[in-house]
């Protein structure tokens, strides 16, 4: 359950020590060459860069800040995961902050962001359109059919969106309500990871 006493500006147990994402809108774009992503804030400044490590037995996505400092990493819990658990680890503390849990379906992409110790659901990310999600998989052209996702908090209330764009490169706009205590770093990392996995 979401803690109703938590102020939007109060520190959260799910904050990452190396980054401060205090805005409500971010742009995620993919490189033309590989699963490499850049995240801009609302002012157009680069706040994160992420890149999937190739030839790893376990999926791994290290992220750095706009200044190039280690921010956090996302690593799959299983070997060569197509769907499963991905832990976000704070580069500053070495601690797992949240776990991304994909609810695998042949034609849908639904994710749950969980507490790493209790497994408690903190947020969910769900495809907005089942037909559009199925089309992306059936035609094998995830890049050509941008998907759209909704973000819900632990109580099931809508708190944001991930909106895909028509582009030669995969591009997403991530918006999260200021009043929400949903971990923004986890949502942005999820946008990159689900994009990378869909395009395998």
Coordinates of N, CA, C and O in Angstrom, one line a residue:
X1 N 0.8 -1.2 0.0 CA 0.0 0.0 0.0 C 0.9 1.3 0.0 O 1.9 1.3 0.6
X2 N 0.4 2.3 -0.7 CA 1.1 3.5 -0.7 C 1.0 4.2 0.7 O -0.1 4.2 1.3
X3 N 2.0 4.8 1.2 CA 2.0 5.5 2.5 C 1.4 6.8 2.3 O 2.0 7.7 1.7
X4 N 0.2 7.1 2.8 CA -0.5 8.4 2.6 C 0.2 9.5 3.3 O 0.0 10.7 3.0
X5 N 1.1 9.2 4.3 CA 1.8 10.3 5.0 C 3.0 10.8 4.3 O 3.6 11.7 4.7
X6 N 3.4 10.1 3.2 CA 4.6 10.5 2.5 C 4.4 11.7 1.7 O 3.5 11.8 0.8
X7 N 5.2 12.7 1.9 CA 5.1 13.9 1.1 C 5.8 13.7 -0.2 O 6.8 13.0 -0.3
X8 N 5.3 14.4 -1.3 CA 6.0 14.2 -2.6 C 7.4 14.6 -2.6 O 8.2 14.1 -3.4
X9 N 7.8 15.5 -1.7 CA 9.2 16.0 -1.7 C 10.0 15.3 -0.6 O 11.2 15.5 -0.5
X10 N 9.4 14.4 0.1 CA 10.1 13.7 1.2 C 11.0 12.6 0.6 O 10.6 12.0 -0.5
X11 N 12.1 12.3 1.2 CA 13.0 11.2 0.7 C 12.2 9.9 0.7 O 11.4 9.6 1.6
X12 N 12.5 9.1 -0.3 CA 11.8 7.8 -0.4 C 12.8 6.7 -0.2 O 14.0 6.8 -0.6
X13 N 12.4 5.5 0.3 CA 13.3 4.4 0.4 C 13.7 3.8 -0.9 O 14.6 3.1 -1.0
X14 N 12.9 4.3 -2.0 CA 13.2 3.8 -3.3 C 13.9 4.8 -4.2 O 14.0 4.6 -5.4
X15 N 14.4 5.9 -3.6 CA 15.2 6.8 -4.3 C 16.6 6.2 -4.6 O 17.1 5.3 -3.9
X16 N 17.2 6.7 -5.7 CA 18.6 6.3 -6.0 C 19.5 7.4 -5.7 O 19.3 8.6 -6.1
X17 N 20.6 7.1 -4.9 CA 21.4 8.2 -4.4 C 22.2 9.0 -5.4 O 22.6 10.1 -5.1
X18 N 22.4 8.4 -6.6 CA 23.3 9.0 -7.6 C 22.5 10.0 -8.5 O 23.2 10.7 -9.3
X19 N 21.2 10.0 -8.5 CA 20.5 10.8 -9.5 C 19.3 11.5 -8.7 O 18.9 11.0 -7.7
X20 N 18.9 12.6 -9.3 CA 17.8 13.4 -8.7 C 16.8 13.7 -9.8 O 16.9 14.7 -10.5
X21 N 15.8 12.8 -10.0 CA 14.8 13.0 -11.1 C 13.6 13.6 -10.4 O 12.7 13.0 -9.9
X22 N 13.6 15.0 -10.4 CA 12.5 15.7 -9.7 C 11.5 16.2 -10.7 O 10.5 16.9 -10.3
X23 N 11.6 16.0 -12.0 CA 10.7 16.5 -13.0 C 9.5 15.5 -13.2 O 9.5 14.4 -12.6
X24 N 8.6 15.9 -14.0 CA 7.4 15.0 -14.3 C 7.3 14.5 -15.7 O 6.4 13.8 -16.1
X25 N 8.4 14.9 -16.5 CA 8.4 14.5 -18.0 C 9.8 14.2 -18.4 O 10.7 15.0 -18.2
X26 N 10.0 13.1 -19.1 CA 11.3 12.7 -19.6 C 11.1 12.1 -21.0 O 10.1 11.5 -21.3
X27 N 12.2 12.3 -21.8 CA 12.2 11.8 -23.2 C 13.3 10.7 -23.2 O 14.4 10.9 -22.9
X28 N 12.9 9.5 -23.7 CA 13.8 8.4 -23.8 C 14.0 8.1 -25.3 O 13.0 7.8 -26.0
X29 N 15.2 8.1 -25.8 CA 15.4 7.8 -27.2 C 16.5 6.7 -27.3 O 17.4 6.6 -26.5
X30 N 16.3 5.8 -28.3 CA 17.2 4.7 -28.6 C 18.2 5.1 -29.7 O 17.9 5.8 -30.6
X31 N 19.4 4.6 -29.5 CA 20.4 4.7 -30.6 C 20.0 3.9 -31.8 O 19.3 3.0 -31.7
X32 N 20.5 4.3 -33.0 CA 20.2 3.6 -34.2 C 20.9 2.3 -34.3 O 20.5 1.4 -35.0
X33 N 22.0 2.1 -33.6 CA 22.9 1.0 -33.7 C 22.6 -0.2 -32.8 O 22.5 -1.3 -33.2
X34 N 22.3 0.1 -31.5 CA 22.2 -1.0 -30.6 C 21.2 -0.5 -29.4 O 20.7 0.6 -29.5
X35 N 21.0 -1.4 -28.5 CA 20.2 -1.1 -27.4 C 20.9 -0.1 -26.4 O 21.3 -0.5 -25.3
X36 N 21.0 1.1 -26.9 CA 21.6 2.2 -26.1 C 20.6 3.4 -26.0 O 20.0 3.7 -27.0
X37 N 20.5 3.9 -24.8 CA 19.4 4.9 -24.6 C 19.9 6.1 -24.0 O 20.8 6.1 -23.2
X38 N 19.2 7.3 -24.3 CA 19.5 8.5 -23.7 C 18.2 9.1 -23.1 O 17.2 9.0 -23.8
X39 N 18.3 9.6 -21.9 CA 17.1 10.2 -21.2 C 17.3 11.7 -21.0 O 18.3 12.1 -20.4
X40 N 16.4 12.5 -21.6 CA 16.4 13.9 -21.4 C 15.3 14.3 -20.4 O 14.2 13.8 -20.4
X41 N 15.6 15.4 -19.6 CA 14.5 15.9 -18.8 C 13.7 16.9 -19.5 O 13.9 17.2 -20.7
X42 N 12.8 17.6 -18.9 CA 11.9 18.5 -19.5 C 12.6 19.7 -20.1 O 12.1 20.4 -21.0
X43 N 13.8 20.1 -19.6 CA 14.5 21.2 -20.1 C 15.4 20.8 -21.2 O 16.1 21.7 -21.8
X44 N 15.5 19.5 -21.6 CA 16.3 19.0 -22.7 C 17.7 18.6 -22.3 O 18.5 18.2 -23.1
X45 N 18.0 18.6 -21.0 CA 19.3 18.2 -20.5 C 19.3 16.7 -20.4 O 18.3 16.0 -20.0
X46 N 20.5 16.1 -20.7 CA 20.7 14.6 -20.5 C 20.8 14.3 -19.0 O 21.7 14.9 -18.4
X47 N 20.0 13.4 -18.5 CA 20.0 13.1 -17.1 C 20.5 11.6 -16.9 O 21.1 11.3 -15.9
X48 N 20.3 10.8 -17.9 CA 20.7 9.4 -17.8 C 21.1 8.9 -19.2 O 20.5 9.3 -20.2
X49 N 22.1 8.0 -19.2 CA 22.4 7.2 -20.4 C 22.4 5.7 -20.0 O 23.0 5.4 -18.9
X50 N 21.8 4.8 -20.8 CA 21.8 3.4 -20.5 C 22.2 2.6 -21.7 O 21.9 3.0 -22.8
X51 N 22.9 1.5 -21.5 CA 23.3 0.7 -22.6 C 23.3 -0.8 -22.2 O 23.8 -1.2 -21.2
X52 N 22.7 -1.6 -23.0 CA 22.6 -3.0 -22.8 C 24.0 -3.6 -23.0 O 24.6 -3.4 -24.1
X53 N 24.5 -4.4 -22.1 CA 25.8 -5.1 -22.3 C 25.5 -6.3 -23.2 O 24.6 -7.1 -22.9
X54 N 26.3 -6.4 -24.2 CA 26.2 -7.5 -25.2 C 26.9 -8.8 -24.7 O 27.9 -8.7 -24.0
X55 N 26.4 -9.9 -25.2 CA 27.1 -11.2 -25.0 C 27.2 -11.5 -23.5 O 28.2 -12.2 -23.1
X56 N 26.2 -11.2 -22.7 CA 26.2 -11.5 -21.3 C 25.2 -12.6 -21.1 O 24.1 -12.6 -21.7
X57 N 25.5 -13.6 -20.2 CA 24.6 -14.7 -19.9 C 23.3 -14.1 -19.3 O 22.2 -14.6 -19.5
X58 N 23.5 -13.1 -18.5 CA 22.3 -12.4 -17.9 C 22.2 -11.0 -18.5 O 23.2 -10.3 -18.6
X59 N 20.9 -10.6 -18.9 CA 20.7 -9.3 -19.4 C 21.2 -8.3 -18.4 O 20.9 -8.4 -17.2
X60 N 21.9 -7.3 -18.8 CA 22.5 -6.2 -17.9 C 22.5 -4.9 -18.6 O 22.9 -4.7 -19.7
X61 N 21.9 -3.9 -17.9 CA 21.8 -2.5 -18.4 C 22.4 -1.5 -17.4 O 21.7 -1.1 -16.5
X62 N 23.7 -1.1 -17.6 CA 24.2 -0.1 -16.7 C 23.8 1.3 -17.1 O 23.7 1.5 -18.3
X63 N 23.5 2.1 -16.2 CA 23.1 3.5 -16.5 C 24.1 4.5 -15.8 O 24.6 4.2 -14.8
X64 N 24.4 5.6 -16.5 CA 25.3 6.6 -16.0 C 24.5 7.9 -16.0 O 23.5 8.1 -16.7
X65 N 25.0 8.9 -15.2 CA 24.3 10.2 -15.2 C 24.7 11.0 -16.5 O 25.5 10.5 -17.3
X66 N 24.1 12.2 -16.6 CA 24.5 13.0 -17.7 C 25.9 13.4 -17.7 O 26.5 13.7 -18.8
X67 N 26.6 13.4 -16.5 CA 28.0 13.7 -16.4 C 28.9 12.5 -16.6 O 30.1 12.6 -16.5
X68 N 28.3 11.3 -16.8 CA 29.1 10.1 -17.0 C 29.4 9.3 -15.8 O 30.1 8.3 -15.9
X69 N 28.9 9.7 -14.6 CA 29.1 9.0 -13.4 C 28.2 7.8 -13.3 O 27.0 7.9 -13.8
X70 N 28.6 6.7 -12.7 CA 27.8 5.5 -12.5 C 26.5 5.9 -11.7 O 26.6 6.6 -10.7
X71 N 25.4 5.5 -12.2 CA 24.1 5.9 -11.6 C 23.5 4.6 -11.0 O 23.3 4.5 -9.7
X72 N 23.1 3.7 -11.8 CA 22.5 2.4 -11.3 C 22.6 1.4 -12.4 O 22.9 1.7 -13.6
X73 N 22.4 0.1 -12.1 CA 22.4 -0.9 -13.1 C 21.1 -1.7 -12.9 O 20.5 -1.8 -11.8
X74 N 20.7 -2.3 -14.0 CA 19.6 -3.2 -14.1 C 20.0 -4.5 -14.6 O 20.6 -4.6 -15.7
X75 N 19.8 -5.6 -13.8 CA 20.3 -6.9 -14.2 C 19.3 -8.0 -14.0 O 18.5 -8.0 -13.0
X76 N 19.2 -8.9 -15.0 CA 18.2 -9.9 -15.0 C 18.5 -10.9 -13.9 O 19.7 -11.2 -13.6
X77 N 17.5 -11.5 -13.3 CA 17.7 -12.5 -12.3 C 18.0 -13.9 -12.8 O 18.5 -14.7 -12.2
X78 N 17.6 -14.1 -14.1 CA 17.8 -15.5 -14.7 C 18.7 -15.4 -15.9 O 19.0 -14.3 -16.4
X79 N 19.2 -16.5 -16.4 CA 20.1 -16.5 -17.5 C 19.3 -16.3 -18.8 O 18.3 -17.0 -19.1
X80 N 19.8 -15.3 -19.6 CA 19.2 -15.0 -20.9 C 17.7 -14.8 -20.8 O 16.9 -15.3 -21.5
X81 N 17.3 -14.0 -19.8 CA 15.9 -13.8 -19.5 C 15.2 -13.1 -20.7 O 15.7 -12.1 -21.2
X82 N 14.1 -13.6 -21.2 CA 13.2 -12.9 -22.1 C 12.1 -12.3 -21.3 O 11.6 -11.2 -21.6
X83 N 11.7 -12.9 -20.2 CA 10.8 -12.3 -19.3 C 11.2 -12.8 -17.9 O 11.7 -13.9 -17.7
X84 N 11.1 -11.9 -16.9 CA 11.5 -12.3 -15.6 C 11.7 -11.1 -14.7 O 11.1 -10.1 -14.9
X85 N 12.6 -11.3 -13.7 CA 12.8 -10.3 -12.7 C 14.1 -9.5 -13.1 O 15.1 -10.1 -13.5
X86 N 14.1 -8.2 -12.9 CA 15.2 -7.4 -13.1 C 15.4 -6.5 -11.9 O 14.5 -5.7 -11.5
X87 N 16.6 -6.6 -11.3 CA 16.9 -5.8 -10.1 C 17.6 -4.5 -10.4 O 18.5 -4.5 -11.2
X88 N 17.1 -3.4 -9.9 CA 17.8 -2.1 -10.0 C 18.7 -1.9 -8.8 O 18.2 -1.9 -7.7
X89 N 20.0 -1.8 -9.0 CA 21.0 -1.6 -8.0 C 21.6 -0.2 -8.0 O 22.1 0.2 -9.0
X90 N 21.5 0.5 -6.9 CA 22.1 1.8 -6.7 C 23.6 1.7 -6.8 O 24.3 1.0 -6.0
X91 N 24.2 2.4 -7.8 CA 25.7 2.4 -7.9 C 26.4 3.1 -6.7 O 27.6 2.7 -6.4
X92 N 25.7 4.0 -6.0 CA 26.3 4.7 -4.9 C 26.4 3.8 -3.6 O 27.3 3.9 -2.9
X93 N 25.3 3.0 -3.4 CA 25.2 2.3 -2.2 C 25.4 0.8 -2.4 O 25.7 0.0 -1.4
X94 N 25.3 0.3 -3.6 CA 25.4 -1.1 -3.9 C 24.2 -1.9 -3.5 O 24.2 -3.1 -3.6
X95 N 23.1 -1.2 -3.1 CA 21.9 -1.9 -2.6 C 20.9 -2.0 -3.7 O 20.7 -1.1 -4.6
X96 N 20.1 -3.1 -3.7 CA 19.0 -3.2 -4.6 C 17.9 -2.2 -4.2 O 17.5 -2.2 -3.0
X97 N 17.4 -1.4 -5.1 CA 16.4 -0.4 -4.8 C 15.0 -0.9 -5.0 O 14.1 -0.9 -4.2
X98 N 14.7 -1.5 -6.2 CA 13.5 -2.1 -6.6 C 13.7 -3.3 -7.5 O 14.9 -3.4 -8.0
X99 N 12.7 -4.1 -7.7 CA 12.8 -5.2 -8.7 C 11.7 -5.0 -9.7 O 10.5 -4.6 -9.4
X100 N 12.0 -5.1 -11.0 CA 11.0 -5.0 -12.1 C 10.6 -6.4 -12.4 O 11.5 -7.3 -12.8
X101 N 9.4 -6.7 -12.4 CA 8.8 -8.1 -12.6 C 7.9 -8.1 -13.8 O 6.9 -7.4 -13.8
X102 N 8.3 -8.7 -14.9 CA 7.5 -8.8 -16.1 C 6.5 -9.9 -16.0 O 6.9 -11.0 -15.8
X103 N 5.3 -9.5 -16.2 CA 4.2 -10.5 -16.3 C 4.1 -11.0 -17.7 O 3.4 -10.3 -18.5
X104 N 4.8 -12.1 -18.1 CA 4.9 -12.4 -19.5 C 3.6 -12.9 -20.1 O 2.9 -13.7 -19.5
X105 N 3.4 -12.3 -21.3 CA 2.3 -12.8 -22.1 C 2.7 -12.7 -23.5 O 3.6 -11.9 -23.9
X106 N 2.2 -13.6 -24.4 CA 2.7 -13.6 -25.8 C 2.5 -12.3 -26.5 O 3.4 -11.9 -27.3
X107 N 1.4 -11.6 -26.2 CA 1.2 -10.4 -27.0 C 1.1 -9.1 -26.1 O 0.7 -8.0 -26.6
X108 N 1.4 -9.2 -24.8 CA 1.2 -8.0 -23.9 C 2.5 -7.8 -23.2 O 3.3 -8.7 -22.9
X109 N 2.7 -6.5 -22.8 CA 3.9 -6.2 -21.9 C 3.3 -5.5 -20.7 O 2.9 -4.4 -20.7
X110 N 3.3 -6.2 -19.6 CA 2.9 -5.7 -18.3 C 4.0 -5.9 -17.3 O 4.6 -7.0 -17.2
X111 N 4.3 -4.8 -16.5 CA 5.4 -4.9 -15.6 C 4.9 -4.5 -14.2 O 4.0 -3.6 -14.1
X112 N 5.5 -5.0 -13.2 CA 5.3 -4.6 -11.8 C 6.6 -4.2 -11.2 O 7.6 -4.9 -11.3
X113 N 6.6 -3.0 -10.5 CA 7.7 -2.6 -9.8 C 7.5 -2.9 -8.3 O 6.5 -2.5 -7.7
X114 N 8.5 -3.7 -7.7 CA 8.3 -4.3 -6.4 C 9.4 -3.9 -5.4 O 10.5 -3.6 -5.9
X115 N 9.0 -3.9 -4.1 CA 10.0 -3.8 -3.1 C 10.9 -5.1 -3.2 O 10.4 -6.2 -3.3
X116 N 12.3 -4.9 -3.2 CA 13.2 -6.0 -3.3 C 13.2 -7.0 -2.2 O 13.6 -8.2 -2.4
X117 N 12.7 -6.6 -1.0 CA 12.8 -7.5 0.1 C 11.4 -8.1 0.4 O 11.3 -9.3 0.6
X118 N 10.3 -7.3 0.3 CA 9.0 -7.9 0.6 C 8.2 -8.4 -0.6 O 7.3 -9.1 -0.4
X119 N 8.6 -7.9 -1.8 CA 7.9 -8.3 -3.0 C 6.6 -7.4 -3.1 O 5.9 -7.7 -4.1
X120 N 6.4 -6.5 -2.2 CA 5.2 -5.6 -2.3 C 5.2 -4.8 -3.6 O 6.2 -4.3 -4.0
X121 N 4.1 -4.8 -4.3 CA 3.9 -4.0 -5.5 C 3.9 -2.5 -5.2 O 3.1 -2.1 -4.4
X122 N 4.8 -1.8 -5.9 CA 4.8 -0.3 -5.7 C 4.1 0.4 -6.9 O 3.6 1.5 -6.7
X123 N 4.2 -0.2 -8.0 CA 3.6 0.4 -9.3 C 3.4 -0.7 -10.3 O 4.1 -1.8 -10.2
X124 N 2.6 -0.5 -11.3 CA 2.5 -1.4 -12.4 C 2.5 -0.5 -13.7 O 2.1 0.6 -13.7
X125 N 3.0 -1.1 -14.8 CA 3.1 -0.5 -16.1 C 2.4 -1.5 -17.1 O 2.8 -2.6 -17.2
X126 N 1.3 -1.0 -17.7 CA 0.5 -1.9 -18.5 C 0.3 -1.3 -19.9 O 0.1 -0.1 -20.1
X127 N 0.3 -2.1 -20.9 CA -0.1 -1.7 -22.3 C -1.4 -1.1 -22.3 O -2.4 -1.6 -21.7
X128 N -1.6 0.0 -23.0 CA -2.9 0.7 -23.1 C -3.8 0.0 -24.1 O -5.0 -0.1 -23.9
X129 N -3.2 -0.6 -25.1 CA -4.1 -1.1 -26.2 C -3.6 -2.6 -26.5 O -2.5 -2.8 -27.1
X130 N -4.5 -3.5 -26.2 CA -4.1 -4.9 -26.4 C -4.0 -5.2 -27.9 O -3.1 -6.0 -28.3
X131 N -4.8 -4.7 -28.7 CA -4.7 -4.9 -30.2 C -3.4 -4.4 -30.7 O -2.8 -5.0 -31.5
X132 N -3.0 -3.2 -30.3 CA -1.8 -2.6 -30.8 C -0.6 -3.4 -30.3 O 0.3 -3.6 -31.1
X133 N -0.6 -3.8 -29.1 CA 0.5 -4.6 -28.5 C 0.6 -5.9 -29.3 O 1.7 -6.4 -29.6
X134 N -0.5 -6.6 -29.6 CA -0.5 -7.8 -30.4 C 0.1 -7.6 -31.8 O 0.8 -8.4 -32.3
X135 N -0.3 -6.5 -32.4 CA 0.1 -6.1 -33.8 C 1.7 -6.0 -33.8 O 2.3 -6.4 -34.7
X136 N 2.2 -5.4 -32.8 CA 3.7 -5.2 -32.7 C 4.4 -6.5 -32.8 O 5.4 -6.7 -33.4
X137 N 3.8 -7.5 -32.1 CA 4.5 -8.8 -32.1 C 4.2 -9.6 -33.3 O 5.1 -10.3 -33.9
X138 N 3.0 -9.6 -33.8 CA 2.6 -10.4 -35.0 C 3.3 -10.0 -36.2 O 3.7 -10.8 -37.0
X139 N 3.5 -8.7 -36.4 CA 4.1 -8.2 -37.7 C 5.6 -8.1 -37.5 O 6.3 -7.9 -38.5
X140 N 6.1 -8.3 -36.3 CA 7.6 -8.3 -36.1 C 8.2 -7.0 -36.3 O 9.3 -6.9 -36.8
X141 N 7.4 -5.9 -36.1 CA 7.9 -4.6 -36.4 C 7.6 -3.6 -35.2 O 6.9 -2.7 -35.3
X142 N 8.3 -4.0 -34.1 CA 8.0 -3.2 -32.9 C 8.4 -1.7 -33.1 O 7.9 -0.8 -32.5
X143 N 9.5 -1.5 -33.9 CA 9.9 -0.1 -34.1 C 8.9 0.7 -34.9 O 8.8 1.9 -34.8
X144 N 8.1 0.0 -35.8 CA 7.2 0.7 -36.7 C 5.9 1.0 -36.0 O 5.1 1.8 -36.5
X145 N 5.6 0.2 -35.0 CA 4.3 0.4 -34.3 C 4.5 0.8 -32.8 O 4.7 -0.1 -32.0
X146 N 4.6 2.1 -32.5 CA 4.9 2.5 -31.2 C 3.8 2.1 -30.2 O 2.6 2.1 -30.5
X147 N 4.2 1.6 -29.1 CA 3.3 1.2 -28.0 C 3.0 2.3 -27.0 O 3.8 3.3 -27.0
X148 N 2.0 2.2 -26.3 CA 1.6 3.1 -25.2 C 1.3 2.4 -24.0 O 0.7 1.3 -24.0
X149 N 1.8 2.9 -22.9 CA 1.6 2.2 -21.6 C 1.1 3.2 -20.6 O 1.2 4.4 -20.7
X150 N 0.3 2.7 -19.6 CA -0.1 3.4 -18.5 C 0.6 3.0 -17.2 O 0.9 1.8 -17.0
X151 N 0.8 3.9 -16.3 CA 1.5 3.7 -15.0 C 0.5 3.8 -13.9 O -0.2 4.9 -13.8
X152 N 0.4 2.8 -13.0 CA -0.5 2.9 -11.9 C 0.3 2.7 -10.6 O 1.3 2.0 -10.6
X153 N -0.2 3.4 -9.5 CA 0.4 3.2 -8.3 C -0.1 1.9 -7.6 O -0.8 1.2 -8.2
X154 N 0.3 1.7 -6.3 CA 0.0 0.5 -5.6 C -1.5 0.3 -5.4 O -2.0 -0.8 -5.2
X155 N -2.2 1.5 -5.4 CA -3.6 1.4 -5.1 C -4.4 1.3 -6.4 O -5.7 1.3 -6.4
X156 N -3.7 1.2 -7.6 CA -4.4 1.1 -8.8 C -4.8 2.4 -9.5 O -5.5 2.4 -10.5
X157 N -4.3 3.5 -8.9 CA -4.6 4.8 -9.5 C -3.7 5.2 -10.6 O -2.4 4.9 -10.5
X158 N -4.2 5.8 -11.6 CA -3.3 6.2 -12.8 C -2.4 7.4 -12.3 O -2.9 8.4 -11.8
X159 N -1.1 7.2 -12.6 CA -0.2 8.2 -12.1 C 0.8 8.7 -13.3 O 1.6 9.5 -13.1
X160 N 0.6 8.1 -14.5 CA 1.5 8.5 -15.5 C 1.4 7.6 -16.8 O 0.5 6.7 -16.8
X161 N 2.2 8.0 -17.8 CA 2.1 7.3 -19.1 C 3.5 7.1 -19.7 O 4.4 7.9 -19.4
X162 N 3.6 6.1 -20.5 CA 4.8 6.0 -21.4 C 4.2 6.0 -22.8 O 3.5 5.0 -23.2
X163 N 4.5 7.0 -23.6 CA 4.0 7.2 -24.9 C 5.0 7.0 -26.0 O 6.0 7.8 -26.1
X164 N 4.9 5.9 -26.8 CA 5.8 5.7 -27.9 C 5.5 6.7 -29.0 O 4.4 7.2 -29.2
X165 N 6.5 7.0 -29.9 CA 6.4 7.9 -31.0 C 6.7 7.2 -32.3 O 7.6 6.2 -32.3
X166 N 6.2 7.6 -33.4 CA 6.6 7.2 -34.7 C 8.0 7.8 -35.0 O 8.1 9.0 -35.1
X167 N 9.0 7.0 -35.2 CA 10.3 7.5 -35.4 C 11.2 6.3 -35.9 O 10.9 5.2 -35.7
X168 N 12.3 6.7 -36.6 CA 13.2 5.7 -37.1 C 13.9 5.1 -35.9 O 14.3 3.9 -35.9
X169 N 14.1 5.8 -34.8 CA 14.6 5.3 -33.6 C 13.4 5.2 -32.6 O 12.5 6.0 -32.6
X170 N 13.5 4.1 -31.7 CA 12.4 4.0 -30.7 C 12.5 5.3 -29.8 O 13.6 5.6 -29.4
X171 N 11.4 5.9 -29.5 CA 11.4 7.1 -28.7 C 10.1 7.0 -27.8 O 9.1 6.7 -28.3
X172 N 10.3 7.4 -26.6 CA 9.2 7.4 -25.6 C 9.2 8.7 -24.8 O 10.2 9.2 -24.4
X173 N 8.0 9.2 -24.5 CA 7.8 10.2 -23.5 C 7.3 9.6 -22.3 O 6.2 9.0 -22.3
X174 N 8.0 9.8 -21.2 CA 7.6 9.3 -19.9 C 7.1 10.4 -19.0 O 7.8 11.4 -18.8
X175 N 5.8 10.4 -18.6 CA 5.3 11.4 -17.7 C 4.8 10.7 -16.4 O 4.2 9.7 -16.4
X176 N 5.1 11.4 -15.3 CA 4.8 10.9 -14.0 C 4.2 12.0 -13.2 O 4.9 13.1 -13.1
X177 N 3.1 11.9 -12.6 CA 2.5 13.0 -11.8 C 3.4 13.4 -10.6 O 4.0 12.5 -10.0
X178 N 3.5 14.7 -10.4 CA 4.3 15.2 -9.3 C 3.9 14.6 -8.0 O 4.8 14.5 -7.1
X179 N 2.6 14.4 -7.8 CA 2.1 14.0 -6.5 C 2.4 12.5 -6.3 O 2.1 12.0 -5.2
X180 N 2.9 11.8 -7.2 CA 3.1 10.4 -7.1 C 4.4 10.0 -6.4 O 5.4 10.7 -6.6
X181 N 4.3 8.9 -5.6 CA 5.5 8.4 -5.0 C 6.1 7.2 -5.7 O 6.9 6.5 -5.2
X182 N 5.6 7.0 -7.0 CA 6.1 5.9 -7.8 C 7.6 6.2 -8.1 O 7.9 7.3 -8.5
X183 N 8.5 5.3 -8.0 CA 9.9 5.5 -8.3 C 10.2 5.9 -9.7 O 10.0 5.0 -10.6
X184 N 10.6 7.1 -10.0 CA 10.8 7.5 -11.4 C 11.9 6.8 -12.1 O 11.8 6.5 -13.3
X185 N 13.0 6.6 -11.4 CA 14.1 5.9 -12.0 C 13.7 4.5 -12.5 O 14.1 4.1 -13.5
X186 N 12.9 3.8 -11.7 CA 12.4 2.5 -12.0 C 11.6 2.5 -13.3 O 11.6 1.6 -14.2
X187 N 10.7 3.5 -13.4 CA 9.8 3.6 -14.5 C 10.6 3.9 -15.8 O 10.4 3.3 -16.9
X188 N 11.6 4.8 -15.7 CA 12.4 5.2 -16.9 C 13.3 3.9 -17.3 O 13.4 3.6 -18.5
X189 N 13.8 3.2 -16.3 CA 14.6 2.0 -16.6 C 13.7 1.0 -17.3 O 14.1 0.3 -18.3
X190 N 12.5 0.9 -16.8 CA 11.5 -0.1 -17.4 C 11.2 0.3 -18.9 O 11.1 -0.6 -19.7
X191 N 11.1 1.6 -19.2 CA 10.8 2.0 -20.6 C 12.0 1.6 -21.5 O 11.7 1.1 -22.6
X192 N 13.2 1.6 -21.0 CA 14.4 1.2 -21.8 C 14.4 -0.3 -21.9 O 14.6 -0.8 -23.0
X193 N 14.2 -1.0 -20.8 CA 14.3 -2.4 -20.9 C 13.2 -3.1 -21.7 O 13.5 -4.0 -22.5
X194 N 12.0 -2.7 -21.5 CA 10.9 -3.3 -22.3 C 11.1 -3.1 -23.8 O 10.8 -3.9 -24.6
X195 N 11.6 -1.9 -24.1 CA 11.9 -1.6 -25.5 C 13.0 -2.5 -26.0 O 12.9 -3.1 -27.1
X196 N 14.1 -2.7 -25.3 CA 15.2 -3.6 -25.7 C 14.7 -5.0 -25.8 O 15.1 -5.7 -26.8
X197 N 13.9 -5.5 -24.9 CA 13.5 -6.9 -25.0 C 12.5 -7.2 -26.1 O 12.5 -8.2 -26.7
X198 N 11.6 -6.2 -26.4 CA 10.7 -6.3 -27.5 C 11.4 -6.4 -28.8 O 10.8 -7.0 -29.8
X199 N 12.5 -5.8 -28.9 CA 13.2 -5.7 -30.2 C 14.3 -6.8 -30.4 O 15.1 -6.7 -31.3
X200 N 14.2 -7.9 -29.6 CA 15.2 -9.0 -29.7 C 14.9 -9.7 -31.1 O 13.7 -9.9 -31.4

